[in-house]
Amino acid sequence: MGCGSSKITEHDIEGQKQNGEKPRENKVAPELGRLLSTYQLIPSFKECAELHCFADDVEKAKLLPPPVPPTTKKHEIFDINKYKKVDERAVKAPSKLLKQPLSNLVEYLTEGLEDDLSKVRAIYRWVTCQPVDSMKIPNKEPSQSHTMFQLWRIKHRKGNYAQLISLLCRFAQLPCIIIHGKLKGSTYEVGEKLDEEQHYGEWNAVLVDGNWRFINAYWGTCAEGGTEEEMWEVVDKGDGELKGDQQSRQLFYSCDENYFLTDPDQMVSTHLPSQPSWQLLANPVTEDDFTENAFLKDRFFNMNLKLKKPKKCVVMCQSETELVFEIPKERSLNLDFQHLLFRMKSTQGNLPRYDRYVFLQRTNDETLQIRVRSPVADTFRFELVGKDVTVRDKTYDYDWIAIYKLVFGKDDDSIEPFPECPIIGWGPGRAMMEFGLAPMSHFGGEIKNRDDGKIEVKFGTTSDKDWNKVKIHGELVKGGGESEPLPDHVIHRVENGDVIFNVNTPKTGEYALKLYAKGERDKEAKNICNYMITSEQKGENYAFPRGFQGGLGPKEAFNSLGLRALSHQSGMIETDEEVLEISFEKTNENIELSLSLTGNTIRPEMAKRLIEETVEGNIVTYKVRLPQTGNYGIKVMGNRGRGNENVYDYVVQYKKSHKKKSKPSQNAAPEMPKPPPEPQVQRDPRLTEYIQTMKKAIQEQNETDLELALDDLKNLGLPTVKDEIQYGETELDVMRCRRELNEATELKDMDALKSALQLTKTKNVENRLTEEVVRAKAMLDRLRNIAKLMHAVLGLDQKTIAEIRGYQHPPPAVHHVMMASLLLLGHWEEETEDWKNVQIALGKLGKDSIKRKIQELKVNDIPLDVALGARDLIRDFTLDQVRMVSAGGATFYIWVRGLTEEIEKRNAEIVHTVRPRTSQRRKEKTSLG
């Protein structure tokens, strides 16, 4: 439309003299300004080397300043609020001016304006409010002396906006040049080489107060709404407020301030003059740089962002890439960012879900980081959009910041999607600040843990609300293919005016930590902050004890009962001491306190025996014995005659100390030999009781009672009971090893079996547990065999699977083997009878790939009747028969046979009563009958 290469004619310049009309006295410009262009606008124009352009009067053109960078930025000279009256007058220009000469229009627009900037503004604002495409402009050519003639030329592609601006400035005696070159406009596809015709455009530079300033009135007048994406299909629209689906291309008319007095560094992102000096840059960019540089849009400059990486618009990577922008710190919280991800439509193959393969976060107040990953080799277009949430203009919405083409070159089944992005995004933001919290420990959207998976997230309070009455809770969600909430892995407390969350991640992986708060006036809890946790921990973590997610520390009844915590004010206790002491002071003698203990390793009958209470005056002390490393919950209850009330909650993270006693220094004075213990004249009456308790516990195989009895014997400190203690410890070792061997065998857990067998060997009790050891080793061998079979399948390369998938009419042996394999993975016979469905299953990638499903398959989850059905599907074929037609099929055959044999062994007592099943229909008939 308005950016074409149509030329001005002599008639346009001397339009007042056309059609026999009497020339009008020019009150605006007694002497018309110069016409300048970087190309030969009309044959009479001559080249002006000093100005790097063509001019109608070269000698007068030489008097103008050369094209050099302006000495000031746009924001230093232009404040739109100061030009409201100029704008209003321009927008309300009478329509009768359209049937009058351009000089009349310019006279109206510049009346009363003395400075160049105001005049340029009036011209720009009038042009940008002319909806040429929708205006009622006659098809017949109007009088060439009328303003309407110039609009008619634009609508009929005989002229353009840059030429109109030049003519208007000529009458206003404002030096103005038409610049031609290449544009990254609506026809531009990111990364492509720019074409002379398809990407041609014209714009202006106007001399304002001695500095050349850019104007593109066409881009400032209309914008193309929606997209007509022939190459791309949207696969992720982010989680923000982006509105509507992609619509067909159409024009919207609105004044865009980006293209009025545009700064050169912004202009060169989308405009490349054919004459480099008219970039108005100290170091002009080359055409190659213009093509390859990151495609930065107007909102990038509006937000005062800076690009850290990547500098090129096409990003070549393997499975993941990173984009980084610098944010102005003072505006950080007011800037909101979202994204769109498109996939090239011509790409072949199955498309995994891409709605969670982008992670966008602020790593701090000054840095925006975007990570994009893909499990398959593919090509995408990534669009970053944003807005300033403080802008109240109804026409203001999200707009493009930057656009990239991302080319992923590697298929990688191990690539998992990020945790699902919440609506408010990742990291501390406005929602958290508005609720009255400020981050103290973690300022970005990602928390990396390389240690033990135990994380503490701390916030300061910025409001005077009673935080003990605010309902707060956290939620941990597993990332990867299946989003899975993990209950009891987050606890919190309010302490010294700070809100603190503690998180235990179960194992290595990515998680979403979602934090919620509900004030006294809120109807429901609000999501106030979210973090993605990336854990590289070595071991595994248990959940916190249940019943403590309402908050740790003192409860509402604590102060009303007149209590004071003497030992532990914090509700979170970390200790390596086996015995924990907790003390309270009572101001009311009628208050009765009690304490309960819970934990992952504590049985209810054991808990009471681990607590000892002592009362001295108004001081109540509890000694709590912690049996082994783990998480424990302690609830302190108070009773003032009307039932128990919860007064204090603790969570204890206990890690058993393995500190060795330090050896005396070589320079230290030698210790005096201790005298031998004096012989006991009287036998301690407790000794007999403890020994009898120990023997009874051994006889009843009561591990807990034996452990407590041994502790009591040790606490006596009598050397004469050394043999009894050694005997009891040996029996305790036997009990523990027997229990762990039996539990591991029952659970069919390979790691637990290895650990139990190693413990039995270390404690030297294998000869006492021969039967248990034999069973455990047999189970371990069976599990190793299953693992070996699984690894054989996982070791198949993509070429081998593609070979199986490539059969158009597979041999019966191969078809039945794949039917059996897929049956174990949940695909019924009525689906896999059709080989095309088998091909589809084999062709899936990412989390839906057959190898991934085999890797995640749990033997115990396979129903016995289904396993027997899979066995029957391959019963008519031997391994050699399958191997002769397909080596890959033979690997699947061995896997199916090994897995079904294992399931038969696990169900040996009932296998003869179960009918094999391969079809979903049979079960439905049974349930209906």
JSON list of C-alpha atoms in Angstrom, two decimals, residues 323-427:
[
{"chain": "A", "resi": 323, "resn": "LEU", "atom": "CA", "xyz": [17.17, -16.23, 25.39]},
{"chain": "A", "resi": 324, "resn": "VAL", "atom": "CA", "xyz": [18.23, -13.50, 27.82]},
{"chain": "A", "resi": 325, "resn": "PHE", "atom": "CA", "xyz": [17.12, -9.85, 28.04]},
{"chain": "A", "resi": 326, "resn": "GLU", "atom": "CA", "xyz": [18.09, -7.08, 30.44]},
{"chain": "A", "resi": 327, "resn": "ILE", "atom": "CA", "xyz": [15.14, -5.30, 32.12]},
{"chain": "A", "resi": 328, "resn": "PRO", "atom": "CA", "xyz": [15.23, -1.75, 33.55]},
{"chain": "A", "resi": 329, "resn": "LYS", "atom": "CA", "xyz": [15.34, -2.38, 37.29]},
{"chain": "A", "resi": 330, "resn": "GLU", "atom": "CA", "xyz": [13.06, 0.53, 38.19]},
{"chain": "A", "resi": 331, "resn": "ARG", "atom": "CA", "xyz": [10.26, -0.85, 35.93]},
{"chain": "A", "resi": 332, "resn": "SER", "atom": "CA", "xyz": [10.78, -4.56, 36.49]},
{"chain": "A", "resi": 333, "resn": "LEU", "atom": "CA", "xyz": [7.62, -5.32, 38.47]},
{"chain": "A", "resi": 334, "resn": "ASN", "atom": "CA", "xyz": [5.43, -3.36, 36.05]},
{"chain": "A", "resi": 335, "resn": "LEU", "atom": "CA", "xyz": [6.51, -5.26, 32.95]},
{"chain": "A", "resi": 336, "resn": "ASP", "atom": "CA", "xyz": [4.62, -8.42, 32.05]},
{"chain": "A", "resi": 337, "resn": "PHE", "atom": "CA", "xyz": [5.85, -10.93, 29.50]},
{"chain": "A", "resi": 338, "resn": "GLN", "atom": "CA", "xyz": [4.15, -13.75, 27.62]},
{"chain": "A", "resi": 339, "resn": "HIS", "atom": "CA", "xyz": [5.10, -15.90, 24.65]},
{"chain": "A", "resi": 340, "resn": "LEU", "atom": "CA", "xyz": [3.78, -17.64, 21.53]},
{"chain": "A", "resi": 341, "resn": "LEU", "atom": "CA", "xyz": [5.39, -20.73, 20.04]},
{"chain": "A", "resi": 342, "resn": "PHE", "atom": "CA", "xyz": [4.70, -21.81, 16.45]},
{"chain": "A", "resi": 343, "resn": "ARG", "atom": "CA", "xyz": [5.76, -25.00, 14.69]},
{"chain": "A", "resi": 344, "resn": "MET", "atom": "CA", "xyz": [6.52, -25.15, 10.97]},
{"chain": "A", "resi": 345, "resn": "LYS", "atom": "CA", "xyz": [3.49, -26.75, 9.31]},
{"chain": "A", "resi": 346, "resn": "SER", "atom": "CA", "xyz": [5.54, -28.67, 6.77]},
{"chain": "A", "resi": 347, "resn": "THR", "atom": "CA", "xyz": [7.32, -30.66, 9.47]},
{"chain": "A", "resi": 348, "resn": "GLN", "atom": "CA", "xyz": [6.57, -34.37, 9.21]},
{"chain": "A", "resi": 349, "resn": "GLY", "atom": "CA", "xyz": [5.97, -36.83, 12.03]},
{"chain": "A", "resi": 350, "resn": "ASN", "atom": "CA", "xyz": [3.93, -36.92, 15.20]},
{"chain": "A", "resi": 351, "resn": "LEU", "atom": "CA", "xyz": [3.79, -33.73, 17.22]},
{"chain": "A", "resi": 352, "resn": "PRO", "atom": "CA", "xyz": [4.30, -33.96, 20.98]},
{"chain": "A", "resi": 353, "resn": "ARG", "atom": "CA", "xyz": [2.48, -31.46, 23.17]},
{"chain": "A", "resi": 354, "resn": "TYR", "atom": "CA", "xyz": [4.48, -28.24, 23.24]},
{"chain": "A", "resi": 355, "resn": "ASP", "atom": "CA", "xyz": [2.45, -26.27, 25.76]},
{"chain": "A", "resi": 356, "resn": "ARG", "atom": "CA", "xyz": [5.08, -26.83, 28.45]},
{"chain": "A", "resi": 357, "resn": "TYR", "atom": "CA", "xyz": [8.36, -26.61, 26.58]},
{"chain": "A", "resi": 358, "resn": "VAL", "atom": "CA", "xyz": [8.95, -22.91, 27.34]},
{"chain": "A", "resi": 359, "resn": "PHE", "atom": "CA", "xyz": [10.14, -21.60, 30.73]},
{"chain": "A", "resi": 360, "resn": "LEU", "atom": "CA", "xyz": [10.08, -17.83, 31.22]},
{"chain": "A", "resi": 361, "resn": "GLN", "atom": "CA", "xyz": [11.40, -16.21, 34.39]},
{"chain": "A", "resi": 362, "resn": "ARG", "atom": "CA", "xyz": [13.06, -13.15, 35.86]},
{"chain": "A", "resi": 363, "resn": "THR", "atom": "CA", "xyz": [16.31, -14.39, 37.38]},
{"chain": "A", "resi": 364, "resn": "ASN", "atom": "CA", "xyz": [16.46, -11.07, 39.27]},
{"chain": "A", "resi": 365, "resn": "ASP", "atom": "CA", "xyz": [15.14, -7.51, 38.96]},
{"chain": "A", "resi": 366, "resn": "GLU", "atom": "CA", "xyz": [17.27, -6.89, 35.88]},
{"chain": "A", "resi": 367, "resn": "THR", "atom": "CA", "xyz": [17.24, -10.12, 33.83]},
{"chain": "A", "resi": 368, "resn": "LEU", "atom": "CA", "xyz": [14.54, -11.95, 31.86]},
{"chain": "A", "resi": 369, "resn": "GLN", "atom": "CA", "xyz": [15.47, -15.50, 30.90]},
{"chain": "A", "resi": 370, "resn": "ILE", "atom": "CA", "xyz": [13.54, -17.77, 28.49]},
{"chain": "A", "resi": 371, "resn": "ARG", "atom": "CA", "xyz": [14.45, -21.42, 28.02]},
{"chain": "A", "resi": 372, "resn": "VAL", "atom": "CA", "xyz": [12.94, -23.38, 25.14]},
{"chain": "A", "resi": 373, "resn": "ARG", "atom": "CA", "xyz": [13.41, -27.12, 24.68]},
{"chain": "A", "resi": 374, "resn": "SER", "atom": "CA", "xyz": [12.19, -29.73, 22.22]},
{"chain": "A", "resi": 375, "resn": "PRO", "atom": "CA", "xyz": [12.23, -33.55, 22.39]},
{"chain": "A", "resi": 376, "resn": "VAL", "atom": "CA", "xyz": [12.31, -33.78, 18.59]},
{"chain": "A", "resi": 377, "resn": "ALA", "atom": "CA", "xyz": [14.30, -32.22, 15.76]},
{"chain": "A", "resi": 378, "resn": "ASP", "atom": "CA", "xyz": [11.98, -29.47, 14.57]},
{"chain": "A", "resi": 379, "resn": "THR", "atom": "CA", "xyz": [11.71, -25.81, 13.52]},
{"chain": "A", "resi": 380, "resn": "PHE", "atom": "CA", "xyz": [9.77, -23.23, 15.53]},
{"chain": "A", "resi": 381, "resn": "ARG", "atom": "CA", "xyz": [9.08, -19.53, 15.61]},
{"chain": "A", "resi": 382, "resn": "PHE", "atom": "CA", "xyz": [9.22, -18.05, 19.08]},
{"chain": "A", "resi": 383, "resn": "GLU", "atom": "CA", "xyz": [7.49, -14.72, 19.74]},
{"chain": "A", "resi": 384, "resn": "LEU", "atom": "CA", "xyz": [8.06, -12.78, 22.94]},
{"chain": "A", "resi": 385, "resn": "VAL", "atom": "CA", "xyz": [5.35, -10.25, 23.73]},
{"chain": "A", "resi": 386, "resn": "GLY", "atom": "CA", "xyz": [4.91, -7.88, 26.63]},
{"chain": "A", "resi": 387, "resn": "LYS", "atom": "CA", "xyz": [3.23, -4.84, 28.10]},
{"chain": "A", "resi": 388, "resn": "ASP", "atom": "CA", "xyz": [3.55, -2.32, 30.93]},
{"chain": "A", "resi": 389, "resn": "VAL", "atom": "CA", "xyz": [0.67, -3.06, 33.31]},
{"chain": "A", "resi": 390, "resn": "THR", "atom": "CA", "xyz": [0.62, 0.55, 34.54]},
{"chain": "A", "resi": 391, "resn": "VAL", "atom": "CA", "xyz": [-0.52, 1.85, 31.13]},
{"chain": "A", "resi": 392, "resn": "ARG", "atom": "CA", "xyz": [-4.28, 2.46, 31.31]},
{"chain": "A", "resi": 393, "resn": "ASP", "atom": "CA", "xyz": [-4.94, 3.24, 27.63]},
{"chain": "A", "resi": 394, "resn": "LYS", "atom": "CA", "xyz": [-7.74, 0.95, 26.41]},
{"chain": "A", "resi": 395, "resn": "THR", "atom": "CA", "xyz": [-6.00, 0.47, 23.05]},
{"chain": "A", "resi": 396, "resn": "TYR", "atom": "CA", "xyz": [-2.79, -0.66, 24.72]},
{"chain": "A", "resi": 397, "resn": "ASP", "atom": "CA", "xyz": [-2.23, -4.42, 24.93]},
{"chain": "A", "resi": 398, "resn": "TYR", "atom": "CA", "xyz": [0.48, -7.03, 24.52]},
{"chain": "A", "resi": 399, "resn": "ASP", "atom": "CA", "xyz": [2.74, -6.41, 21.53]},
{"chain": "A", "resi": 400, "resn": "TRP", "atom": "CA", "xyz": [5.79, -8.03, 20.02]},
{"chain": "A", "resi": 401, "resn": "ILE", "atom": "CA", "xyz": [9.17, -7.61, 21.70]},
{"chain": "A", "resi": 402, "resn": "ALA", "atom": "CA", "xyz": [11.28, -10.04, 19.68]},
{"chain": "A", "resi": 403, "resn": "ILE", "atom": "CA", "xyz": [10.81, -12.88, 17.20]},
{"chain": "A", "resi": 404, "resn": "TYR", "atom": "CA", "xyz": [13.20, -15.79, 16.66]},
{"chain": "A", "resi": 405, "resn": "LYS", "atom": "CA", "xyz": [13.39, -18.87, 14.49]},
{"chain": "A", "resi": 406, "resn": "LEU", "atom": "CA", "xyz": [14.54, -21.83, 16.59]},
{"chain": "A", "resi": 407, "resn": "VAL", "atom": "CA", "xyz": [15.96, -24.88, 14.81]},
{"chain": "A", "resi": 408, "resn": "PHE", "atom": "CA", "xyz": [16.35, -27.96, 17.02]},
{"chain": "A", "resi": 409, "resn": "GLY", "atom": "CA", "xyz": [18.64, -30.55, 15.49]},
{"chain": "A", "resi": 410, "resn": "LYS", "atom": "CA", "xyz": [18.32, -33.57, 17.76]},
{"chain": "A", "resi": 411, "resn": "ASP", "atom": "CA", "xyz": [15.66, -36.12, 18.72]},
{"chain": "A", "resi": 412, "resn": "ASP", "atom": "CA", "xyz": [15.97, -36.70, 22.45]},
{"chain": "A", "resi": 413, "resn": "ASP", "atom": "CA", "xyz": [13.40, -38.83, 24.29]},
{"chain": "A", "resi": 414, "resn": "SER", "atom": "CA", "xyz": [14.89, -37.77, 27.63]},
{"chain": "A", "resi": 415, "resn": "ILE", "atom": "CA", "xyz": [13.69, -34.17, 27.18]},
{"chain": "A", "resi": 416, "resn": "GLU", "atom": "CA", "xyz": [10.72, -33.61, 29.50]},
{"chain": "A", "resi": 417, "resn": "PRO", "atom": "CA", "xyz": [8.30, -30.67, 29.47]},
{"chain": "A", "resi": 418, "resn": "PHE", "atom": "CA", "xyz": [8.74, -28.02, 32.14]},
{"chain": "A", "resi": 419, "resn": "PRO", "atom": "CA", "xyz": [6.29, -27.99, 35.06]},
{"chain": "A", "resi": 420, "resn": "GLU", "atom": "CA", "xyz": [3.00, -26.39, 34.07]},
{"chain": "A", "resi": 421, "resn": "CYS", "atom": "CA", "xyz": [3.28, -22.60, 34.13]},
{"chain": "A", "resi": 422, "resn": "PRO", "atom": "CA", "xyz": [0.80, -20.85, 36.46]},
{"chain": "A", "resi": 423, "resn": "ILE", "atom": "CA", "xyz": [-1.17, -17.85, 35.19]},
{"chain": "A", "resi": 424, "resn": "ILE", "atom": "CA", "xyz": [0.88, -15.33, 37.20]},
{"chain": "A", "resi": 425, "resn": "GLY", "atom": "CA", "xyz": [4.11, -16.84, 35.91]},
{"chain": "A", "resi": 426, "resn": "TRP", "atom": "CA", "xyz": [7.31, -17.81, 37.69]},
{"chain": "A", "resi": 427, "resn": "GLY", "atom": "CA", "xyz": [9.13, -16.00, 40.46]}
]
